[in-house]
mmCIF file of C-alpha atoms in Angstrom:
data_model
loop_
_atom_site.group_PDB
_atom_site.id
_atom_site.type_symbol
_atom_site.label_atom_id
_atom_site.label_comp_id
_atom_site.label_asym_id
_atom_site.label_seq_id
_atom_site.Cartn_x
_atom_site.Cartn_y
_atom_site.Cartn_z
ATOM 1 C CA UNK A 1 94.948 82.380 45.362
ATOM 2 C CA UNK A 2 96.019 85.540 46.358
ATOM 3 C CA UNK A 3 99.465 85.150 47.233
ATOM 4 C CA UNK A 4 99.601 83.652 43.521
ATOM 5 C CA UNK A 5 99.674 87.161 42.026
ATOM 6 C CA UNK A 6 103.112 88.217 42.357
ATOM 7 C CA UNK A 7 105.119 87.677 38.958
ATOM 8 C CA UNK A 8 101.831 88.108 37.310
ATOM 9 C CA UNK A 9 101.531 90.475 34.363
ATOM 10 C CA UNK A 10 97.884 90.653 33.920
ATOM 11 C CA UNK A 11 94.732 89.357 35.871
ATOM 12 C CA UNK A 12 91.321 89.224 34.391
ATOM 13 C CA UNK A 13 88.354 89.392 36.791
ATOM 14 C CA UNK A 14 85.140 88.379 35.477
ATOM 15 C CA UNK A 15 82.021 89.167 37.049
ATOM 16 C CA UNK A 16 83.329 89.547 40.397
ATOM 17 C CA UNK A 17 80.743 91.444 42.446
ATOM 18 C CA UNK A 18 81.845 90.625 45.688
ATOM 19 C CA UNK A 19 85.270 91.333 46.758
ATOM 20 C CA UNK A 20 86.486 91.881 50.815
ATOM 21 C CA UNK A 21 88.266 94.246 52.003
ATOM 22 C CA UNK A 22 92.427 91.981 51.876
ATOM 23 C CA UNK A 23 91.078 90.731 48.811
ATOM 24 C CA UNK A 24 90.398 94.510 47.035
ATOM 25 C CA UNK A 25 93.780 95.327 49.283
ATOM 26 C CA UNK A 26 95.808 92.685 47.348
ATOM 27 C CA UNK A 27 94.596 93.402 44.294
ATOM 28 C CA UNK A 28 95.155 97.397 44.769
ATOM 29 C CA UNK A 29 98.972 96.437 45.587
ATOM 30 C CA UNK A 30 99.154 94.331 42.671
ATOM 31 C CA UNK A 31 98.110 97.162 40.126
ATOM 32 C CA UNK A 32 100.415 99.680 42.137
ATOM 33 C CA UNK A 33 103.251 97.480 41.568
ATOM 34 C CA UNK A 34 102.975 97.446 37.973
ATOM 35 C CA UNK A 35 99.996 94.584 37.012
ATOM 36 C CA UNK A 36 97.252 94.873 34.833
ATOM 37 C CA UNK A 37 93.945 94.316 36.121
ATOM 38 C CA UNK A 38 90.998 93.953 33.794
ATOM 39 C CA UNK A 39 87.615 94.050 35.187
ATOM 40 C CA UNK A 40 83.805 93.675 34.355
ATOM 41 C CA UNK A 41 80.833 95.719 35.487
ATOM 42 C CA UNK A 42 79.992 96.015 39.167
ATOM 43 C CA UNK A 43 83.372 94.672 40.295
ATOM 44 C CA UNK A 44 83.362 94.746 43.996
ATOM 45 C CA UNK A 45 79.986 96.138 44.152
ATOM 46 C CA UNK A 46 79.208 94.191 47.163
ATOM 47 C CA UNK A 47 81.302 92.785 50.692
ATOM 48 C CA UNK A 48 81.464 89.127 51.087
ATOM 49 C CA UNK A 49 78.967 90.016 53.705
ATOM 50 C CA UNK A 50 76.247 91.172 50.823
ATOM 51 C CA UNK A 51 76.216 94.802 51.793
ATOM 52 C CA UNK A 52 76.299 97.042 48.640
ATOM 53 C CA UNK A 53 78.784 99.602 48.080
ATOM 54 C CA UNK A 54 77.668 102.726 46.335
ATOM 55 C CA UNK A 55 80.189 102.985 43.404
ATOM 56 C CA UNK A 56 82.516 105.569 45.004
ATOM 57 C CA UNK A 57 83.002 103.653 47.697
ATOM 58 C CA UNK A 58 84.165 100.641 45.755
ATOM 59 C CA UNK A 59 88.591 99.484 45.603
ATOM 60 C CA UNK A 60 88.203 100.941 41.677
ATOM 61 C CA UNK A 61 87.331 104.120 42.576
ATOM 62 C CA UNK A 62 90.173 104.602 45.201
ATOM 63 C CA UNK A 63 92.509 103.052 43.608
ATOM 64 C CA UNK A 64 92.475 104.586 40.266
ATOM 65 C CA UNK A 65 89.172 107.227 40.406
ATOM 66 C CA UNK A 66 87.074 105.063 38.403
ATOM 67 C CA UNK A 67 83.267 105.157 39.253
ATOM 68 C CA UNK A 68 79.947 103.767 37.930
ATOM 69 C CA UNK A 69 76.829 105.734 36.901
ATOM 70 C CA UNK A 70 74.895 102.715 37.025
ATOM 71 C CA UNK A 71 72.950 100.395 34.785
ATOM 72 C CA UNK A 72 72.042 100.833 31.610
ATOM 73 C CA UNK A 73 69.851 98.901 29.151
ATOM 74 C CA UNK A 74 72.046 97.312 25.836
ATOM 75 C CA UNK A 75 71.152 99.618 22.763
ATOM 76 C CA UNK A 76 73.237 97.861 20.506
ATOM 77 C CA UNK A 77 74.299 93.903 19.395
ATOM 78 C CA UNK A 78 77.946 95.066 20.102
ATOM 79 C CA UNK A 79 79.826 98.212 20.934
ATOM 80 C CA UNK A 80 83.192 99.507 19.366
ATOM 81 C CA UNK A 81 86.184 99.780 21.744
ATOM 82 C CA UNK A 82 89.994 101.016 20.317
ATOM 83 C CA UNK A 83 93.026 99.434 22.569
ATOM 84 C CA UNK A 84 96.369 98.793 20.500
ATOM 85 C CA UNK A 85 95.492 100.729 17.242
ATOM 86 C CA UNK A 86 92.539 98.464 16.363
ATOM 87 C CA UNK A 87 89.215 98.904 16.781
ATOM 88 C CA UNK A 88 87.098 96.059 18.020
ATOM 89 C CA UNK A 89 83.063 95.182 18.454
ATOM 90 C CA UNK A 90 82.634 93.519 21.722
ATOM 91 C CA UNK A 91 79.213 91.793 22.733
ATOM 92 C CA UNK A 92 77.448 93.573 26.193
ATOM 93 C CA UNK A 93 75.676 90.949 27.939
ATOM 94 C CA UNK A 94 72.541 92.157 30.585
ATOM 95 C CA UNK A 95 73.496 95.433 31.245
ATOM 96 C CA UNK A 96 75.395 98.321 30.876
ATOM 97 C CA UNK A 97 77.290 100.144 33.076
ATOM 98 C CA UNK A 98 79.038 102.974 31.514
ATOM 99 C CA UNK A 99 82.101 105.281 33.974
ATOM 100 C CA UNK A 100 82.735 108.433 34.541
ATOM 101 C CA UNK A 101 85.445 109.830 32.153
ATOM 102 C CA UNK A 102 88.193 110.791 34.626
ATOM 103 C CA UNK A 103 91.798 110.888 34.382
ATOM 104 C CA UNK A 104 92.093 107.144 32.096
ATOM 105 C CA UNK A 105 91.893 106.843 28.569
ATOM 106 C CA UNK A 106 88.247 106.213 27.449
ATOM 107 C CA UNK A 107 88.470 102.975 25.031
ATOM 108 C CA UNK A 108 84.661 103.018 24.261
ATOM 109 C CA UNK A 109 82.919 106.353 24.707
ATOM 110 C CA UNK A 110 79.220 106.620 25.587
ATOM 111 C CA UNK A 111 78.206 109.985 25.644
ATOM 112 C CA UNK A 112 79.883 112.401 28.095
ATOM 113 C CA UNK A 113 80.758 108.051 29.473
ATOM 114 C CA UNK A 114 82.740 105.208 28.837
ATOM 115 C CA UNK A 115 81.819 102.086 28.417
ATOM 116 C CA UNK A 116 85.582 100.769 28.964
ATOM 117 C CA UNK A 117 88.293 102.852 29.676
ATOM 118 C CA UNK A 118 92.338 102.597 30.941
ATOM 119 C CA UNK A 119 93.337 104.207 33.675
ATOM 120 C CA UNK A 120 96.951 104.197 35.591
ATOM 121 C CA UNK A 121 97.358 103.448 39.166
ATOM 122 C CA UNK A 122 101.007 103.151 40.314
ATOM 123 C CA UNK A 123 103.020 101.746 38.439
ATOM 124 C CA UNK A 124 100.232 99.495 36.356
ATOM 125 C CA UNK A 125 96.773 100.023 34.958
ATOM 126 C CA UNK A 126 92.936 99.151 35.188
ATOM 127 C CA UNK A 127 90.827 98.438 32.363
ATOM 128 C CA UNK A 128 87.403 98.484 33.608
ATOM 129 C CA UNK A 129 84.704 97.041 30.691
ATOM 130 C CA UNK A 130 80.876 98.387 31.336
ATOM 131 C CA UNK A 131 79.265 94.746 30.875
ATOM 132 C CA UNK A 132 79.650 91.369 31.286
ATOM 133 C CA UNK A 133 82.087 90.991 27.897
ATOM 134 C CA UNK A 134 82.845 87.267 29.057
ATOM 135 C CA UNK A 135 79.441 86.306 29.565
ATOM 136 C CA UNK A 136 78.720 86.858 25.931
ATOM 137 C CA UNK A 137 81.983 85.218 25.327
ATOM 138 C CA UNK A 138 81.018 82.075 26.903
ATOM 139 C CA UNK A 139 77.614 82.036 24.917
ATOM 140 C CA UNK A 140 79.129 82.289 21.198
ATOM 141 C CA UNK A 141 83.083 82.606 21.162
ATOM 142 C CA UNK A 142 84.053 85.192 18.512
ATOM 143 C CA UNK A 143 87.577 86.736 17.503
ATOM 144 C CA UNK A 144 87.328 90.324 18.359
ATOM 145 C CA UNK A 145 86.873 89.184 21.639
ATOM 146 C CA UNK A 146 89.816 87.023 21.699
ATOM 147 C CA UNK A 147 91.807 89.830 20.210
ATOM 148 C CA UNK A 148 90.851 91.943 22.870
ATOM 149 C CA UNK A 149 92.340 89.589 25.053
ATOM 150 C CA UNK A 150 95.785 89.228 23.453
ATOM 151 C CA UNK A 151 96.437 92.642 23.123
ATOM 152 C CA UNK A 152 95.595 93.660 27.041
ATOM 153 C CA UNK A 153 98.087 90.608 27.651
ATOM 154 C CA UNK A 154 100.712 91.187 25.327
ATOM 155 C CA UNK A 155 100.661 95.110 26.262
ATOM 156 C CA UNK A 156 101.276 94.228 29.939
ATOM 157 C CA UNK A 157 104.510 92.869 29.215
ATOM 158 C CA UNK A 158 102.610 89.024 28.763
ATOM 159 C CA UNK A 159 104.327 87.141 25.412
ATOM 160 C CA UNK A 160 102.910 83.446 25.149
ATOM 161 C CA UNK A 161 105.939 80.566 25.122
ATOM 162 C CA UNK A 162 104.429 78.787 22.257
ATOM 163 C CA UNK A 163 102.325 80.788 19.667
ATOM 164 C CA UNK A 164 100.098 78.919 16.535
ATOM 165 C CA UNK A 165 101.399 80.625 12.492
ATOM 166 C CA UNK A 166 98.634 78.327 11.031
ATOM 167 C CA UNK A 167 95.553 76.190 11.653
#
């Protein structure tokens, strides 16, 4: 539904390995023109023909510099990441798969990595995570996850039309 993402704000992309060429295209434009992208480990690691791209040869890394060192085993249950002046614990599910610090914002550091970072492309941003965040999600919902959520939306310009005060 790629013709879908103009007017969108934000787009999360969950465990999306494979990505083709128009498709990484599209998605490049749509960050350049002011869009939020938030993606998972390994994002576009391999063509819809199964080849695998080394990491600097992936859309990330042109488009906004961001590259992979590769996997990692988890260390921890959770690890803490700081977006919108609050800190968070988000669950790592399989692997990690920590980034270079470049010219982004590191939101989780690891070492001389990140494990999720913001970087600016154009006129929007990437957030790249270093695991599968949604995986665990999908296991065992928990807030800090959802509140990780709400604030990448609602600091891309996103603002819900109806909004729950109380249970």
């Amino acid at each position: 539904h790629l013709e879908r993402l103009e007017g969108l704000k934000v787009l999360f992309l969950p465990r999306i390995i494979v990505i083709d060429n128009q498709t990484a295209e599209k998605l490049s434009a749509f960050v350049k023109n002011g869009g939020t992208l938030v993606c998972e480990a390994e994002t576009g690691a391999f063509t819809s023909q199964a080849f695998f791209r080394y990491p600097e040869d992936r859309f990330l890394a042109k488009l906004a510099g961001i590259q992979e060192i590769g996997k990692r085993a988890i260390e921890n249950e959770s690890y803490k990441v700081r977006i919108g002046g609050k800190e968070l614990a988000l669950r790592p599910t399989e692997w990690l798969a920590p980034v270079v610090k470049g010219k982004g914002k590191s939101l989780a550091d690891y070492g001389q990595y990140s494990l999720a970072a913001e970087v600016k492309a154009g006129r929007g941003r990437v957030i790249i995570c270093g695991s599968n965040l949604g995986c665990a999600y999908n296991e065992t919902p928990y807030p800090d996850f959802e509140s990780f959520v709400s604030i990448v939306s609602r600091t891309s310009g996103w603002e819900p039309e109806v909004e729950l005060l109380s249970p």
